[in-house]
Amino acid sequence: MHNITQHTLSKVPEVTLIFWVIKIAATTLGETGGDTVSMSMKLGYLMGTAIFSAVFLIAVVAQIRAKRFYPFLYWTTIIATTTVGTTLADFADRSLGIGYSGGASLLFALLLASLAVWHKSLGSVSVDTVSSPKAEMFYWITIMFSQTLGTALGDWTADTAGLGYGGGAIVFSLFLGAVIAIYYWTEVSRTLLFWAAFILTRPLGAVVGDFLDKPLNAGGLALSRYSASATLIVIIIACILIFPQRAGKNTGH
């Protein structure tokens, strides 16, 4: 039988502009949703982490067992990583007293270790190679660390660095702009730039989420976490329905 196609489809979406729009909305939802459970519902960071970790594990198992790419399942898993990343980072930074700098440094080291082990095991950390269960496991572990790191970086920039939520959003937007410029004007590794952008969208979402729901005297808009989270969910669902996503092509290397 002749080879029908040169590529097999991956179980992660094709990386397009709408991918990044949904990613930023999902990371913002991670912040407002995580704060809703840990603060508004008064369950605390530890309980919030336990709840969202369970959701994350269920979603990852479903994602790995799925036979093909399902947009709603994929983005549910992404949202789960952002919410557990929010409560886990807050628990480490505040409840354990590690602090933003300590938490961010630890998570950055874990993220680099995850990427290094992934590359050593499979020879590539490109999202174009995510189709096997082993590659998917590395993919989601790396995303988990990146989302948690992003929360710590966002809080560190807004609070410790004294830039506030608006200032933090500007800083991370500028960093993302730099990544985009490098993408279009240089030959720097596309895989490296993807992970740089993926990591940077998380602190951007974190500071935007805090800006929406934090009190006015803290520099926020004091919006309801429930309504902000619901609005973001509607935006994400609308984007998925209006702009159908295709699975990325697995290059097999």
PDB file of C-alpha atoms in Angstrom:
ATOM      1  CA  MET A   1       0.000   0.000   0.000  1.00  0.00           C
ATOM      2  CA  HIS A   2       1.304   3.416  -0.920  1.00  0.00           C
ATOM      3  CA  ASN A   3       2.077   5.910   1.810  1.00  0.00           C
ATOM      4  CA  ILE A   4      -1.077   8.012   2.021  1.00  0.00           C
ATOM      5  CA  THR A   5       0.457  10.991   3.753  1.00  0.00           C
ATOM      6  CA  GLN A   6       3.917  12.188   4.577  1.00  0.00           C
ATOM      7  CA  HIS A   7       2.936  13.232   8.059  1.00  0.00           C
ATOM      8  CA  THR A   8       0.795  11.767  10.789  1.00  0.00           C
ATOM      9  CA  LEU A   9      -1.393  14.030  12.828  1.00  0.00           C
ATOM     10  CA  SER A  10      -0.333  15.076  16.291  1.00  0.00           C
ATOM     11  CA  LYS A  11      -2.665  15.215  19.283  1.00  0.00           C
ATOM     12  CA  VAL A  12      -1.898  18.860  19.985  1.00  0.00           C
ATOM     13  CA  PRO A  13      -3.230  21.787  17.913  1.00  0.00           C
ATOM     14  CA  GLU A  14      -1.506  23.526  15.078  1.00  0.00           C
ATOM     15  CA  VAL A  15       0.252  26.598  16.459  1.00  0.00           C
ATOM     16  CA  THR A  16      -1.558  29.577  14.929  1.00  0.00           C
ATOM     17  CA  LEU A  17      -2.608  33.040  16.080  1.00  0.00           C
ATOM     18  CA  ILE A  18      -5.852  31.701  17.566  1.00  0.00           C
ATOM     19  CA  PHE A  19      -3.791  29.161  19.533  1.00  0.00           C
ATOM     20  CA  TRP A  20      -2.037  32.011  21.311  1.00  0.00           C
ATOM     21  CA  VAL A  21      -5.275  33.964  21.836  1.00  0.00           C
ATOM     22  CA  ILE A  22      -6.879  30.980  23.551  1.00  0.00           C
ATOM     23  CA  LYS A  23      -3.673  30.265  25.482  1.00  0.00           C
ATOM     24  CA  ILE A  24      -3.606  33.774  26.973  1.00  0.00           C
ATOM     25  CA  ALA A  25      -7.319  33.573  27.827  1.00  0.00           C
ATOM     26  CA  ALA A  26      -6.745  30.153  29.415  1.00  0.00           C
ATOM     27  CA  THR A  27      -3.824  31.395  31.513  1.00  0.00           C
ATOM     28  CA  THR A  28      -5.874  34.375  32.671  1.00  0.00           C
ATOM     29  CA  LEU A  29      -8.691  31.987  33.574  1.00  0.00           C
ATOM     30  CA  GLY A  30      -6.165  29.904  35.474  1.00  0.00           C
ATOM     31  CA  GLU A  31      -5.438  32.879  37.710  1.00  0.00           C
ATOM     32  CA  THR A  32      -9.047  33.952  38.306  1.00  0.00           C
ATOM     33  CA  GLY A  33     -10.264  30.341  38.597  1.00  0.00           C
ATOM     34  CA  GLY A  34      -7.501  29.346  40.997  1.00  0.00           C
ATOM     35  CA  ASP A  35      -8.127  32.410  43.158  1.00  0.00           C
ATOM     36  CA  THR A  36     -11.876  31.700  43.088  1.00  0.00           C
ATOM     37  CA  VAL A  37     -11.389  28.296  44.706  1.00  0.00           C
ATOM     38  CA  SER A  38      -8.560  29.159  47.093  1.00  0.00           C
ATOM     39  CA  MET A  39      -9.714  32.653  48.125  1.00  0.00           C
ATOM     40  CA  SER A  40     -13.354  33.348  47.262  1.00  0.00           C
ATOM     41  CA  MET A  41     -14.471  29.855  48.325  1.00  0.00           C
ATOM     42  CA  LYS A  42     -11.960  30.042  51.193  1.00  0.00           C
ATOM     43  CA  LEU A  43     -10.663  26.508  50.584  1.00  0.00           C
ATOM     44  CA  GLY A  44      -7.027  27.594  50.781  1.00  0.00           C
ATOM     45  CA  TYR A  45      -4.064  26.973  48.511  1.00  0.00           C
ATOM     46  CA  LEU A  46      -3.423  23.381  49.602  1.00  0.00           C
ATOM     47  CA  MET A  47      -7.004  22.219  49.086  1.00  0.00           C
ATOM     48  CA  GLY A  48      -7.224  24.155  45.829  1.00  0.00           C
ATOM     49  CA  THR A  49      -4.043  22.450  44.628  1.00  0.00           C
ATOM     50  CA  ALA A  50      -5.440  19.030  45.564  1.00  0.00           C
ATOM     51  CA  ILE A  51      -8.702  19.675  43.679  1.00  0.00           C
ATOM     52  CA  PHE A  52      -7.070  21.022  40.543  1.00  0.00           C
ATOM     53  CA  SER A  53      -4.362  18.332  40.598  1.00  0.00           C
ATOM     54  CA  ALA A  54      -7.095  15.686  40.486  1.00  0.00           C
ATOM     55  CA  VAL A  55      -8.753  17.467  37.553  1.00  0.00           C
ATOM     56  CA  PHE A  56      -5.377  17.763  35.824  1.00  0.00           C
ATOM     57  CA  LEU A  57      -4.570  14.066  36.224  1.00  0.00           C
ATOM     58  CA  ILE A  58      -7.997  13.011  34.917  1.00  0.00           C
ATOM     59  CA  ALA A  59      -7.684  15.365  31.940  1.00  0.00           C
ATOM     60  CA  VAL A  60      -4.142  14.204  31.093  1.00  0.00           C
ATOM     61  CA  VAL A  61      -5.143  10.531  31.215  1.00  0.00           C
ATOM     62  CA  ALA A  62      -8.107  11.279  28.942  1.00  0.00           C
ATOM     63  CA  GLN A  63      -5.872  13.275  26.596  1.00  0.00           C
ATOM     64  CA  ILE A  64      -3.269  10.505  26.356  1.00  0.00           C
ATOM     65  CA  ARG A  65      -5.899   7.798  25.838  1.00  0.00           C
ATOM     66  CA  ALA A  66      -7.663   9.780  23.119  1.00  0.00           C
ATOM     67  CA  LYS A  67      -7.083   8.481  19.600  1.00  0.00           C
ATOM     68  CA  ARG A  68      -6.894  11.908  17.994  1.00  0.00           C
ATOM     69  CA  PHE A  69      -6.896  15.636  18.707  1.00  0.00           C
ATOM     70  CA  TYR A  70     -10.025  16.937  20.460  1.00  0.00           C
ATOM     71  CA  PRO A  71      -9.965  20.744  20.904  1.00  0.00           C
ATOM     72  CA  PHE A  72     -12.179  20.879  24.003  1.00  0.00           C
ATOM     73  CA  LEU A  73     -10.262  18.084  25.743  1.00  0.00           C
ATOM     74  CA  TYR A  74      -6.929  19.694  24.921  1.00  0.00           C
ATOM     75  CA  TRP A  75      -7.906  23.131  26.206  1.00  0.00           C
ATOM     76  CA  THR A  76      -9.567  21.652  29.287  1.00  0.00           C
ATOM     77  CA  THR A  77      -6.225  20.058  30.096  1.00  0.00           C
ATOM     78  CA  ILE A  78      -4.399  23.348  29.485  1.00  0.00           C
ATOM     79  CA  ILE A  79      -6.826  25.183  31.792  1.00  0.00           C
ATOM     80  CA  ALA A  80      -6.290  22.491  34.421  1.00  0.00           C
ATOM     81  CA  THR A  81      -2.527  23.108  34.282  1.00  0.00           C
ATOM     82  CA  THR A  82      -3.031  26.856  34.698  1.00  0.00           C
ATOM     83  CA  THR A  83      -5.378  26.549  37.677  1.00  0.00           C
ATOM     84  CA  VAL A  84      -3.229  24.010  39.517  1.00  0.00           C
ATOM     85  CA  GLY A  85      -0.198  26.117  38.606  1.00  0.00           C
ATOM     86  CA  THR A  86      -1.823  29.129  40.264  1.00  0.00           C
ATOM     87  CA  THR A  87      -2.695  27.414  43.550  1.00  0.00           C
ATOM     88  CA  LEU A  88       0.548  25.411  43.682  1.00  0.00           C
ATOM     89  CA  ALA A  89       2.721  28.479  43.122  1.00  0.00           C
ATOM     90  CA  ASP A  90       0.739  30.473  45.689  1.00  0.00           C
ATOM     91  CA  PHE A  91       1.048  27.610  48.180  1.00  0.00           C
ATOM     92  CA  ALA A  92       4.825  27.402  47.707  1.00  0.00           C
ATOM     93  CA  ASP A  93       5.380  31.164  47.674  1.00  0.00           C
ATOM     94  CA  ARG A  94       3.045  32.115  50.519  1.00  0.00           C
ATOM     95  CA  SER A  95       2.124  29.132  52.676  1.00  0.00           C
ATOM     96  CA  LEU A  96       5.574  27.490  52.625  1.00  0.00           C
ATOM     97  CA  GLY A  97       7.334  30.858  52.759  1.00  0.00           C
ATOM     98  CA  ILE A  98       9.713  30.142  49.874  1.00  0.00           C
ATOM     99  CA  GLY A  99       8.954  33.552  48.412  1.00  0.00           C
ATOM    100  CA  TYR A 100       8.497  34.549  44.798  1.00  0.00           C
ATOM    101  CA  SER A 101      12.195  34.527  43.925  1.00  0.00           C
ATOM    102  CA  GLY A 102      12.796  31.148  45.552  1.00  0.00           C
ATOM    103  CA  GLY A 103       9.684  29.639  43.992  1.00  0.00           C
ATOM    104  CA  ALA A 104      10.482  31.004  40.539  1.00  0.00           C
ATOM    105  CA  SER A 105      14.090  29.777  40.710  1.00  0.00           C
ATOM    106  CA  LEU A 106      13.036  26.280  41.810  1.00  0.00           C
ATOM    107  CA  LEU A 107      10.366  26.009  39.118  1.00  0.00           C
ATOM    108  CA  PHE A 108      12.707  27.306  36.420  1.00  0.00           C
ATOM    109  CA  ALA A 109      15.200  24.591  37.358  1.00  0.00           C
ATOM    110  CA  LEU A 110      12.447  21.933  37.232  1.00  0.00           C
ATOM    111  CA  LEU A 111      11.292  23.220  33.845  1.00  0.00           C
ATOM    112  CA  LEU A 112      14.800  23.051  32.379  1.00  0.00           C
ATOM    113  CA  ALA A 113      15.272  19.557  33.857  1.00  0.00           C
ATOM    114  CA  SER A 114      11.999  18.403  32.298  1.00  0.00           C
ATOM    115  CA  LEU A 115      13.017  19.701  28.864  1.00  0.00           C
ATOM    116  CA  ALA A 116      16.494  18.166  29.203  1.00  0.00           C
ATOM    117  CA  VAL A 117      15.170  14.708  30.138  1.00  0.00           C
ATOM    118  CA  TRP A 118      12.552  14.908  27.372  1.00  0.00           C
ATOM    119  CA  HIS A 119      15.201  15.797  24.775  1.00  0.00           C
ATOM    120  CA  LYS A 120      17.573  13.088  25.974  1.00  0.00           C
ATOM    121  CA  SER A 121      14.815  10.451  25.916  1.00  0.00           C
ATOM    122  CA  LEU A 122      13.202  11.269  22.566  1.00  0.00           C
ATOM    123  CA  GLY A 123      15.721  13.455  20.755  1.00  0.00           C
ATOM    124  CA  SER A 124      13.425  16.473  20.396  1.00  0.00           C
ATOM    125  CA  VAL A 125      11.179  18.734  22.477  1.00  0.00           C
ATOM    126  CA  SER A 126       9.313  20.063  19.448  1.00  0.00           C
ATOM    127  CA  VAL A 127       5.525  20.024  19.721  1.00  0.00           C
ATOM    128  CA  ASP A 128       5.530  18.575  16.193  1.00  0.00           C
ATOM    129  CA  THR A 129       6.693  15.270  17.678  1.00  0.00           C
ATOM    130  CA  VAL A 130       3.948  14.944  20.316  1.00  0.00           C
ATOM    131  CA  SER A 131       1.965  11.886  19.278  1.00  0.00           C
ATOM    132  CA  SER A 132       3.184   8.979  21.423  1.00  0.00           C
ATOM    133  CA  PRO A 133       2.097   8.508  25.071  1.00  0.00           C
ATOM    134  CA  LYS A 134       5.686   9.039  26.249  1.00  0.00           C
ATOM    135  CA  ALA A 135       6.033  12.299  24.320  1.00  0.00           C
ATOM    136  CA  GLU A 136       2.643  13.452  25.604  1.00  0.00           C
ATOM    137  CA  MET A 137       3.658  12.727  29.196  1.00  0.00           C
ATOM    138  CA  PHE A 138       6.794  14.852  28.821  1.00  0.00           C
ATOM    139  CA  TYR A 139       4.745  17.543  27.069  1.00  0.00           C
ATOM    140  CA  TRP A 140       2.228  17.852  29.908  1.00  0.00           C
ATOM    141  CA  ILE A 141       4.816  17.681  32.680  1.00  0.00           C
ATOM    142  CA  THR A 142       6.765  20.473  30.990  1.00  0.00           C
ATOM    143  CA  ILE A 143       3.600  22.536  30.554  1.00  0.00           C
ATOM    144  CA  MET A 144       2.714  21.975  34.212  1.00  0.00           C
ATOM    145  CA  PHE A 145       6.084  23.358  35.333  1.00  0.00           C
ATOM    146  CA  SER A 146       5.862  26.271  32.871  1.00  0.00           C
ATOM    147  CA  GLN A 147       2.393  27.271  34.077  1.00  0.00           C
ATOM    148  CA  THR A 148       3.433  27.154  37.729  1.00  0.00           C
ATOM    149  CA  LEU A 149       6.617  29.098  36.966  1.00  0.00           C
ATOM    150  CA  GLY A 150       4.550  31.696  35.144  1.00  0.00           C
ATOM    151  CA  THR A 151       2.379  32.309  38.180  1.00  0.00           C
ATOM    152  CA  ALA A 152       5.429  32.841  40.378  1.00  0.00           C
ATOM    153  CA  LEU A 153       7.029  35.171  37.811  1.00  0.00           C
ATOM    154  CA  GLY A 154       3.844  37.189  37.456  1.00  0.00           C
ATOM    155  CA  ASP A 155       3.476  37.659  41.207  1.00  0.00           C
ATOM    156  CA  TRP A 156       7.174  38.426  41.592  1.00  0.00           C
ATOM    157  CA  THR A 157       7.032  41.137  38.918  1.00  0.00           C
ATOM    158  CA  ALA A 158       3.803  42.720  40.144  1.00  0.00           C
ATOM    159  CA  ASP A 159       4.499  42.563  43.889  1.00  0.00           C
ATOM    160  CA  THR A 160       8.195  42.229  44.742  1.00  0.00           C
ATOM    161  CA  ALA A 161       9.464  44.255  41.782  1.00  0.00           C
ATOM    162  CA  GLY A 162       6.797  46.869  42.499  1.00  0.00           C
ATOM    163  CA  LEU A 163       5.589  47.185  38.909  1.00  0.00           C
ATOM    164  CA  GLY A 164       1.961  46.457  39.738  1.00  0.00           C
ATOM    165  CA  TYR A 165      -0.382  44.442  37.561  1.00  0.00           C
ATOM    166  CA  GLY A 166      -0.477  46.952  34.717  1.00  0.00           C
ATOM    167  CA  GLY A 167       3.299  47.327  34.717  1.00  0.00           C
ATOM    168  CA  GLY A 168       3.739  43.557  34.818  1.00  0.00           C
ATOM    169  CA  ALA A 169       1.391  43.134  31.843  1.00  0.00           C
ATOM    170  CA  ILE A 170       3.410  45.686  29.857  1.00  0.00           C
ATOM    171  CA  VAL A 171       6.721  43.979  30.703  1.00  0.00           C
ATOM    172  CA  PHE A 172       5.584  40.515  29.645  1.00  0.00           C
ATOM    173  CA  SER A 173       3.855  41.896  26.543  1.00  0.00           C
ATOM    174  CA  LEU A 174       7.160  43.502  25.544  1.00  0.00           C
ATOM    175  CA  PHE A 175       8.985  40.209  26.098  1.00  0.00           C
ATOM    176  CA  LEU A 176       6.430  38.435  23.916  1.00  0.00           C
ATOM    177  CA  GLY A 177       6.841  41.130  21.288  1.00  0.00           C
ATOM    178  CA  ALA A 178      10.577  40.486  21.321  1.00  0.00           C
ATOM    179  CA  VAL A 179       9.995  36.753  20.803  1.00  0.00           C
ATOM    180  CA  ILE A 180       7.705  37.516  17.848  1.00  0.00           C
ATOM    181  CA  ALA A 181      10.314  39.840  16.326  1.00  0.00           C
ATOM    182  CA  ILE A 182      13.007  37.180  16.712  1.00  0.00           C
ATOM    183  CA  TYR A 183      10.672  34.643  15.076  1.00  0.00           C
ATOM    184  CA  TYR A 184      10.122  36.767  11.973  1.00  0.00           C
ATOM    185  CA  TRP A 185      13.559  38.330  11.589  1.00  0.00           C
ATOM    186  CA  THR A 186      16.006  35.616  12.636  1.00  0.00           C
ATOM    187  CA  GLU A 187      16.623  31.899  12.191  1.00  0.00           C
ATOM    188  CA  VAL A 188      16.609  31.121  15.917  1.00  0.00           C
ATOM    189  CA  SER A 189      15.225  27.659  16.735  1.00  0.00           C
ATOM    190  CA  ARG A 190      11.439  27.636  16.353  1.00  0.00           C
ATOM    191  CA  THR A 191      11.182  25.081  19.148  1.00  0.00           C
ATOM    192  CA  LEU A 192      13.083  27.385  21.516  1.00  0.00           C
ATOM    193  CA  LEU A 193      10.896  30.338  20.564  1.00  0.00           C
ATOM    194  CA  PHE A 194       7.713  28.293  21.015  1.00  0.00           C
ATOM    195  CA  TRP A 195       8.606  27.355  24.583  1.00  0.00           C
ATOM    196  CA  ALA A 196       9.746  30.924  25.334  1.00  0.00           C
ATOM    197  CA  ALA A 197       6.377  32.261  24.147  1.00  0.00           C
ATOM    198  CA  PHE A 198       4.494  29.477  25.917  1.00  0.00           C
ATOM    199  CA  ILE A 199       6.194  30.304  29.219  1.00  0.00           C
ATOM    200  CA  LEU A 200       5.776  34.091  28.841  1.00  0.00           C
ATOM    201  CA  THR A 201       2.026  33.908  28.157  1.00  0.00           C
ATOM    202  CA  ARG A 202       1.511  32.446  31.633  1.00  0.00           C
ATOM    203  CA  PRO A 203       2.832  35.380  33.706  1.00  0.00           C
ATOM    204  CA  LEU A 204       1.028  37.710  31.310  1.00  0.00           C
ATOM    205  CA  GLY A 205      -2.216  35.868  32.054  1.00  0.00           C
ATOM    206  CA  ALA A 206      -1.396  35.861  35.767  1.00  0.00           C
ATOM    207  CA  VAL A 207      -0.978  39.628  36.035  1.00  0.00           C
ATOM    208  CA  VAL A 208      -4.006  40.289  33.806  1.00  0.00           C
ATOM    209  CA  GLY A 209      -6.090  37.930  35.958  1.00  0.00           C
ATOM    210  CA  ASP A 210      -4.928  39.665  39.136  1.00  0.00           C
ATOM    211  CA  PHE A 211      -5.623  43.043  37.554  1.00  0.00           C
ATOM    212  CA  LEU A 212      -9.225  41.969  36.931  1.00  0.00           C
ATOM    213  CA  ASP A 213     -10.060  40.622  40.381  1.00  0.00           C
ATOM    214  CA  LYS A 214      -7.745  42.266  42.909  1.00  0.00           C
ATOM    215  CA  PRO A 215      -9.080  45.148  45.106  1.00  0.00           C
ATOM    216  CA  LEU A 216      -8.887  48.729  43.876  1.00  0.00           C
ATOM    217  CA  ASN A 217      -6.452  49.697  46.636  1.00  0.00           C
ATOM    218  CA  ALA A 218      -4.137  46.912  45.422  1.00  0.00           C
ATOM    219  CA  GLY A 219      -4.190  48.186  41.849  1.00  0.00           C
ATOM    220  CA  GLY A 220      -6.889  45.874  40.510  1.00  0.00           C
ATOM    221  CA  LEU A 221     -10.384  46.419  39.096  1.00  0.00           C
ATOM    222  CA  ALA A 222     -12.103  44.531  41.942  1.00  0.00           C
ATOM    223  CA  LEU A 223     -14.250  42.488  39.546  1.00  0.00           C
ATOM    224  CA  SER A 224     -15.953  39.363  40.808  1.00  0.00           C
ATOM    225  CA  ARG A 225     -13.722  36.313  40.371  1.00  0.00           C
ATOM    226  CA  TYR A 226     -16.803  34.293  39.509  1.00  0.00           C
ATOM    227  CA  SER A 227     -17.955  36.630  36.736  1.00  0.00           C
ATOM    228  CA  ALA A 228     -14.425  37.159  35.402  1.00  0.00           C
ATOM    229  CA  SER A 229     -13.865  33.391  35.239  1.00  0.00           C
ATOM    230  CA  ALA A 230     -17.258  32.795  33.591  1.00  0.00           C
ATOM    231  CA  THR A 231     -16.565  35.483  30.987  1.00  0.00           C
ATOM    232  CA  LEU A 232     -13.186  33.943  30.149  1.00  0.00           C
ATOM    233  CA  ILE A 233     -14.758  30.495  29.796  1.00  0.00           C
ATOM    234  CA  VAL A 234     -17.294  31.915  27.340  1.00  0.00           C
ATOM    235  CA  ILE A 235     -14.496  33.600  25.350  1.00  0.00           C
ATOM    236  CA  ILE A 236     -12.503  30.367  25.148  1.00  0.00           C
ATOM    237  CA  ILE A 237     -15.515  28.299  24.072  1.00  0.00           C
ATOM    238  CA  ALA A 238     -16.437  30.920  21.459  1.00  0.00           C
ATOM    239  CA  CYS A 239     -12.905  30.909  20.040  1.00  0.00           C
ATOM    240  CA  ILE A 240     -12.884  27.113  19.770  1.00  0.00           C
ATOM    241  CA  LEU A 241     -16.282  27.050  18.049  1.00  0.00           C
ATOM    242  CA  ILE A 242     -15.757  30.024  15.741  1.00  0.00           C
ATOM    243  CA  PHE A 243     -12.169  29.222  14.761  1.00  0.00           C
ATOM    244  CA  PRO A 244     -11.937  25.439  14.355  1.00  0.00           C
ATOM    245  CA  GLN A 245      -8.470  24.162  15.124  1.00  0.00           C
ATOM    246  CA  ARG A 246      -6.607  21.464  13.292  1.00  0.00           C
ATOM    247  CA  ALA A 247      -4.182  18.973  14.756  1.00  0.00           C
ATOM    248  CA  GLY A 248      -0.571  19.774  14.155  1.00  0.00           C
ATOM    249  CA  LYS A 249       1.477  17.586  11.827  1.00  0.00           C
ATOM    250  CA  ASN A 250       3.758  15.097  13.484  1.00  0.00           C
ATOM    251  CA  THR A 251       7.147  15.220  11.776  1.00  0.00           C
ATOM    252  CA  GLY A 252       8.244  12.037  13.469  1.00  0.00           C
ATOM    253  CA  HIS A 253      11.609  13.329  14.671  1.00  0.00           C
TER     254      HIS A 253
END
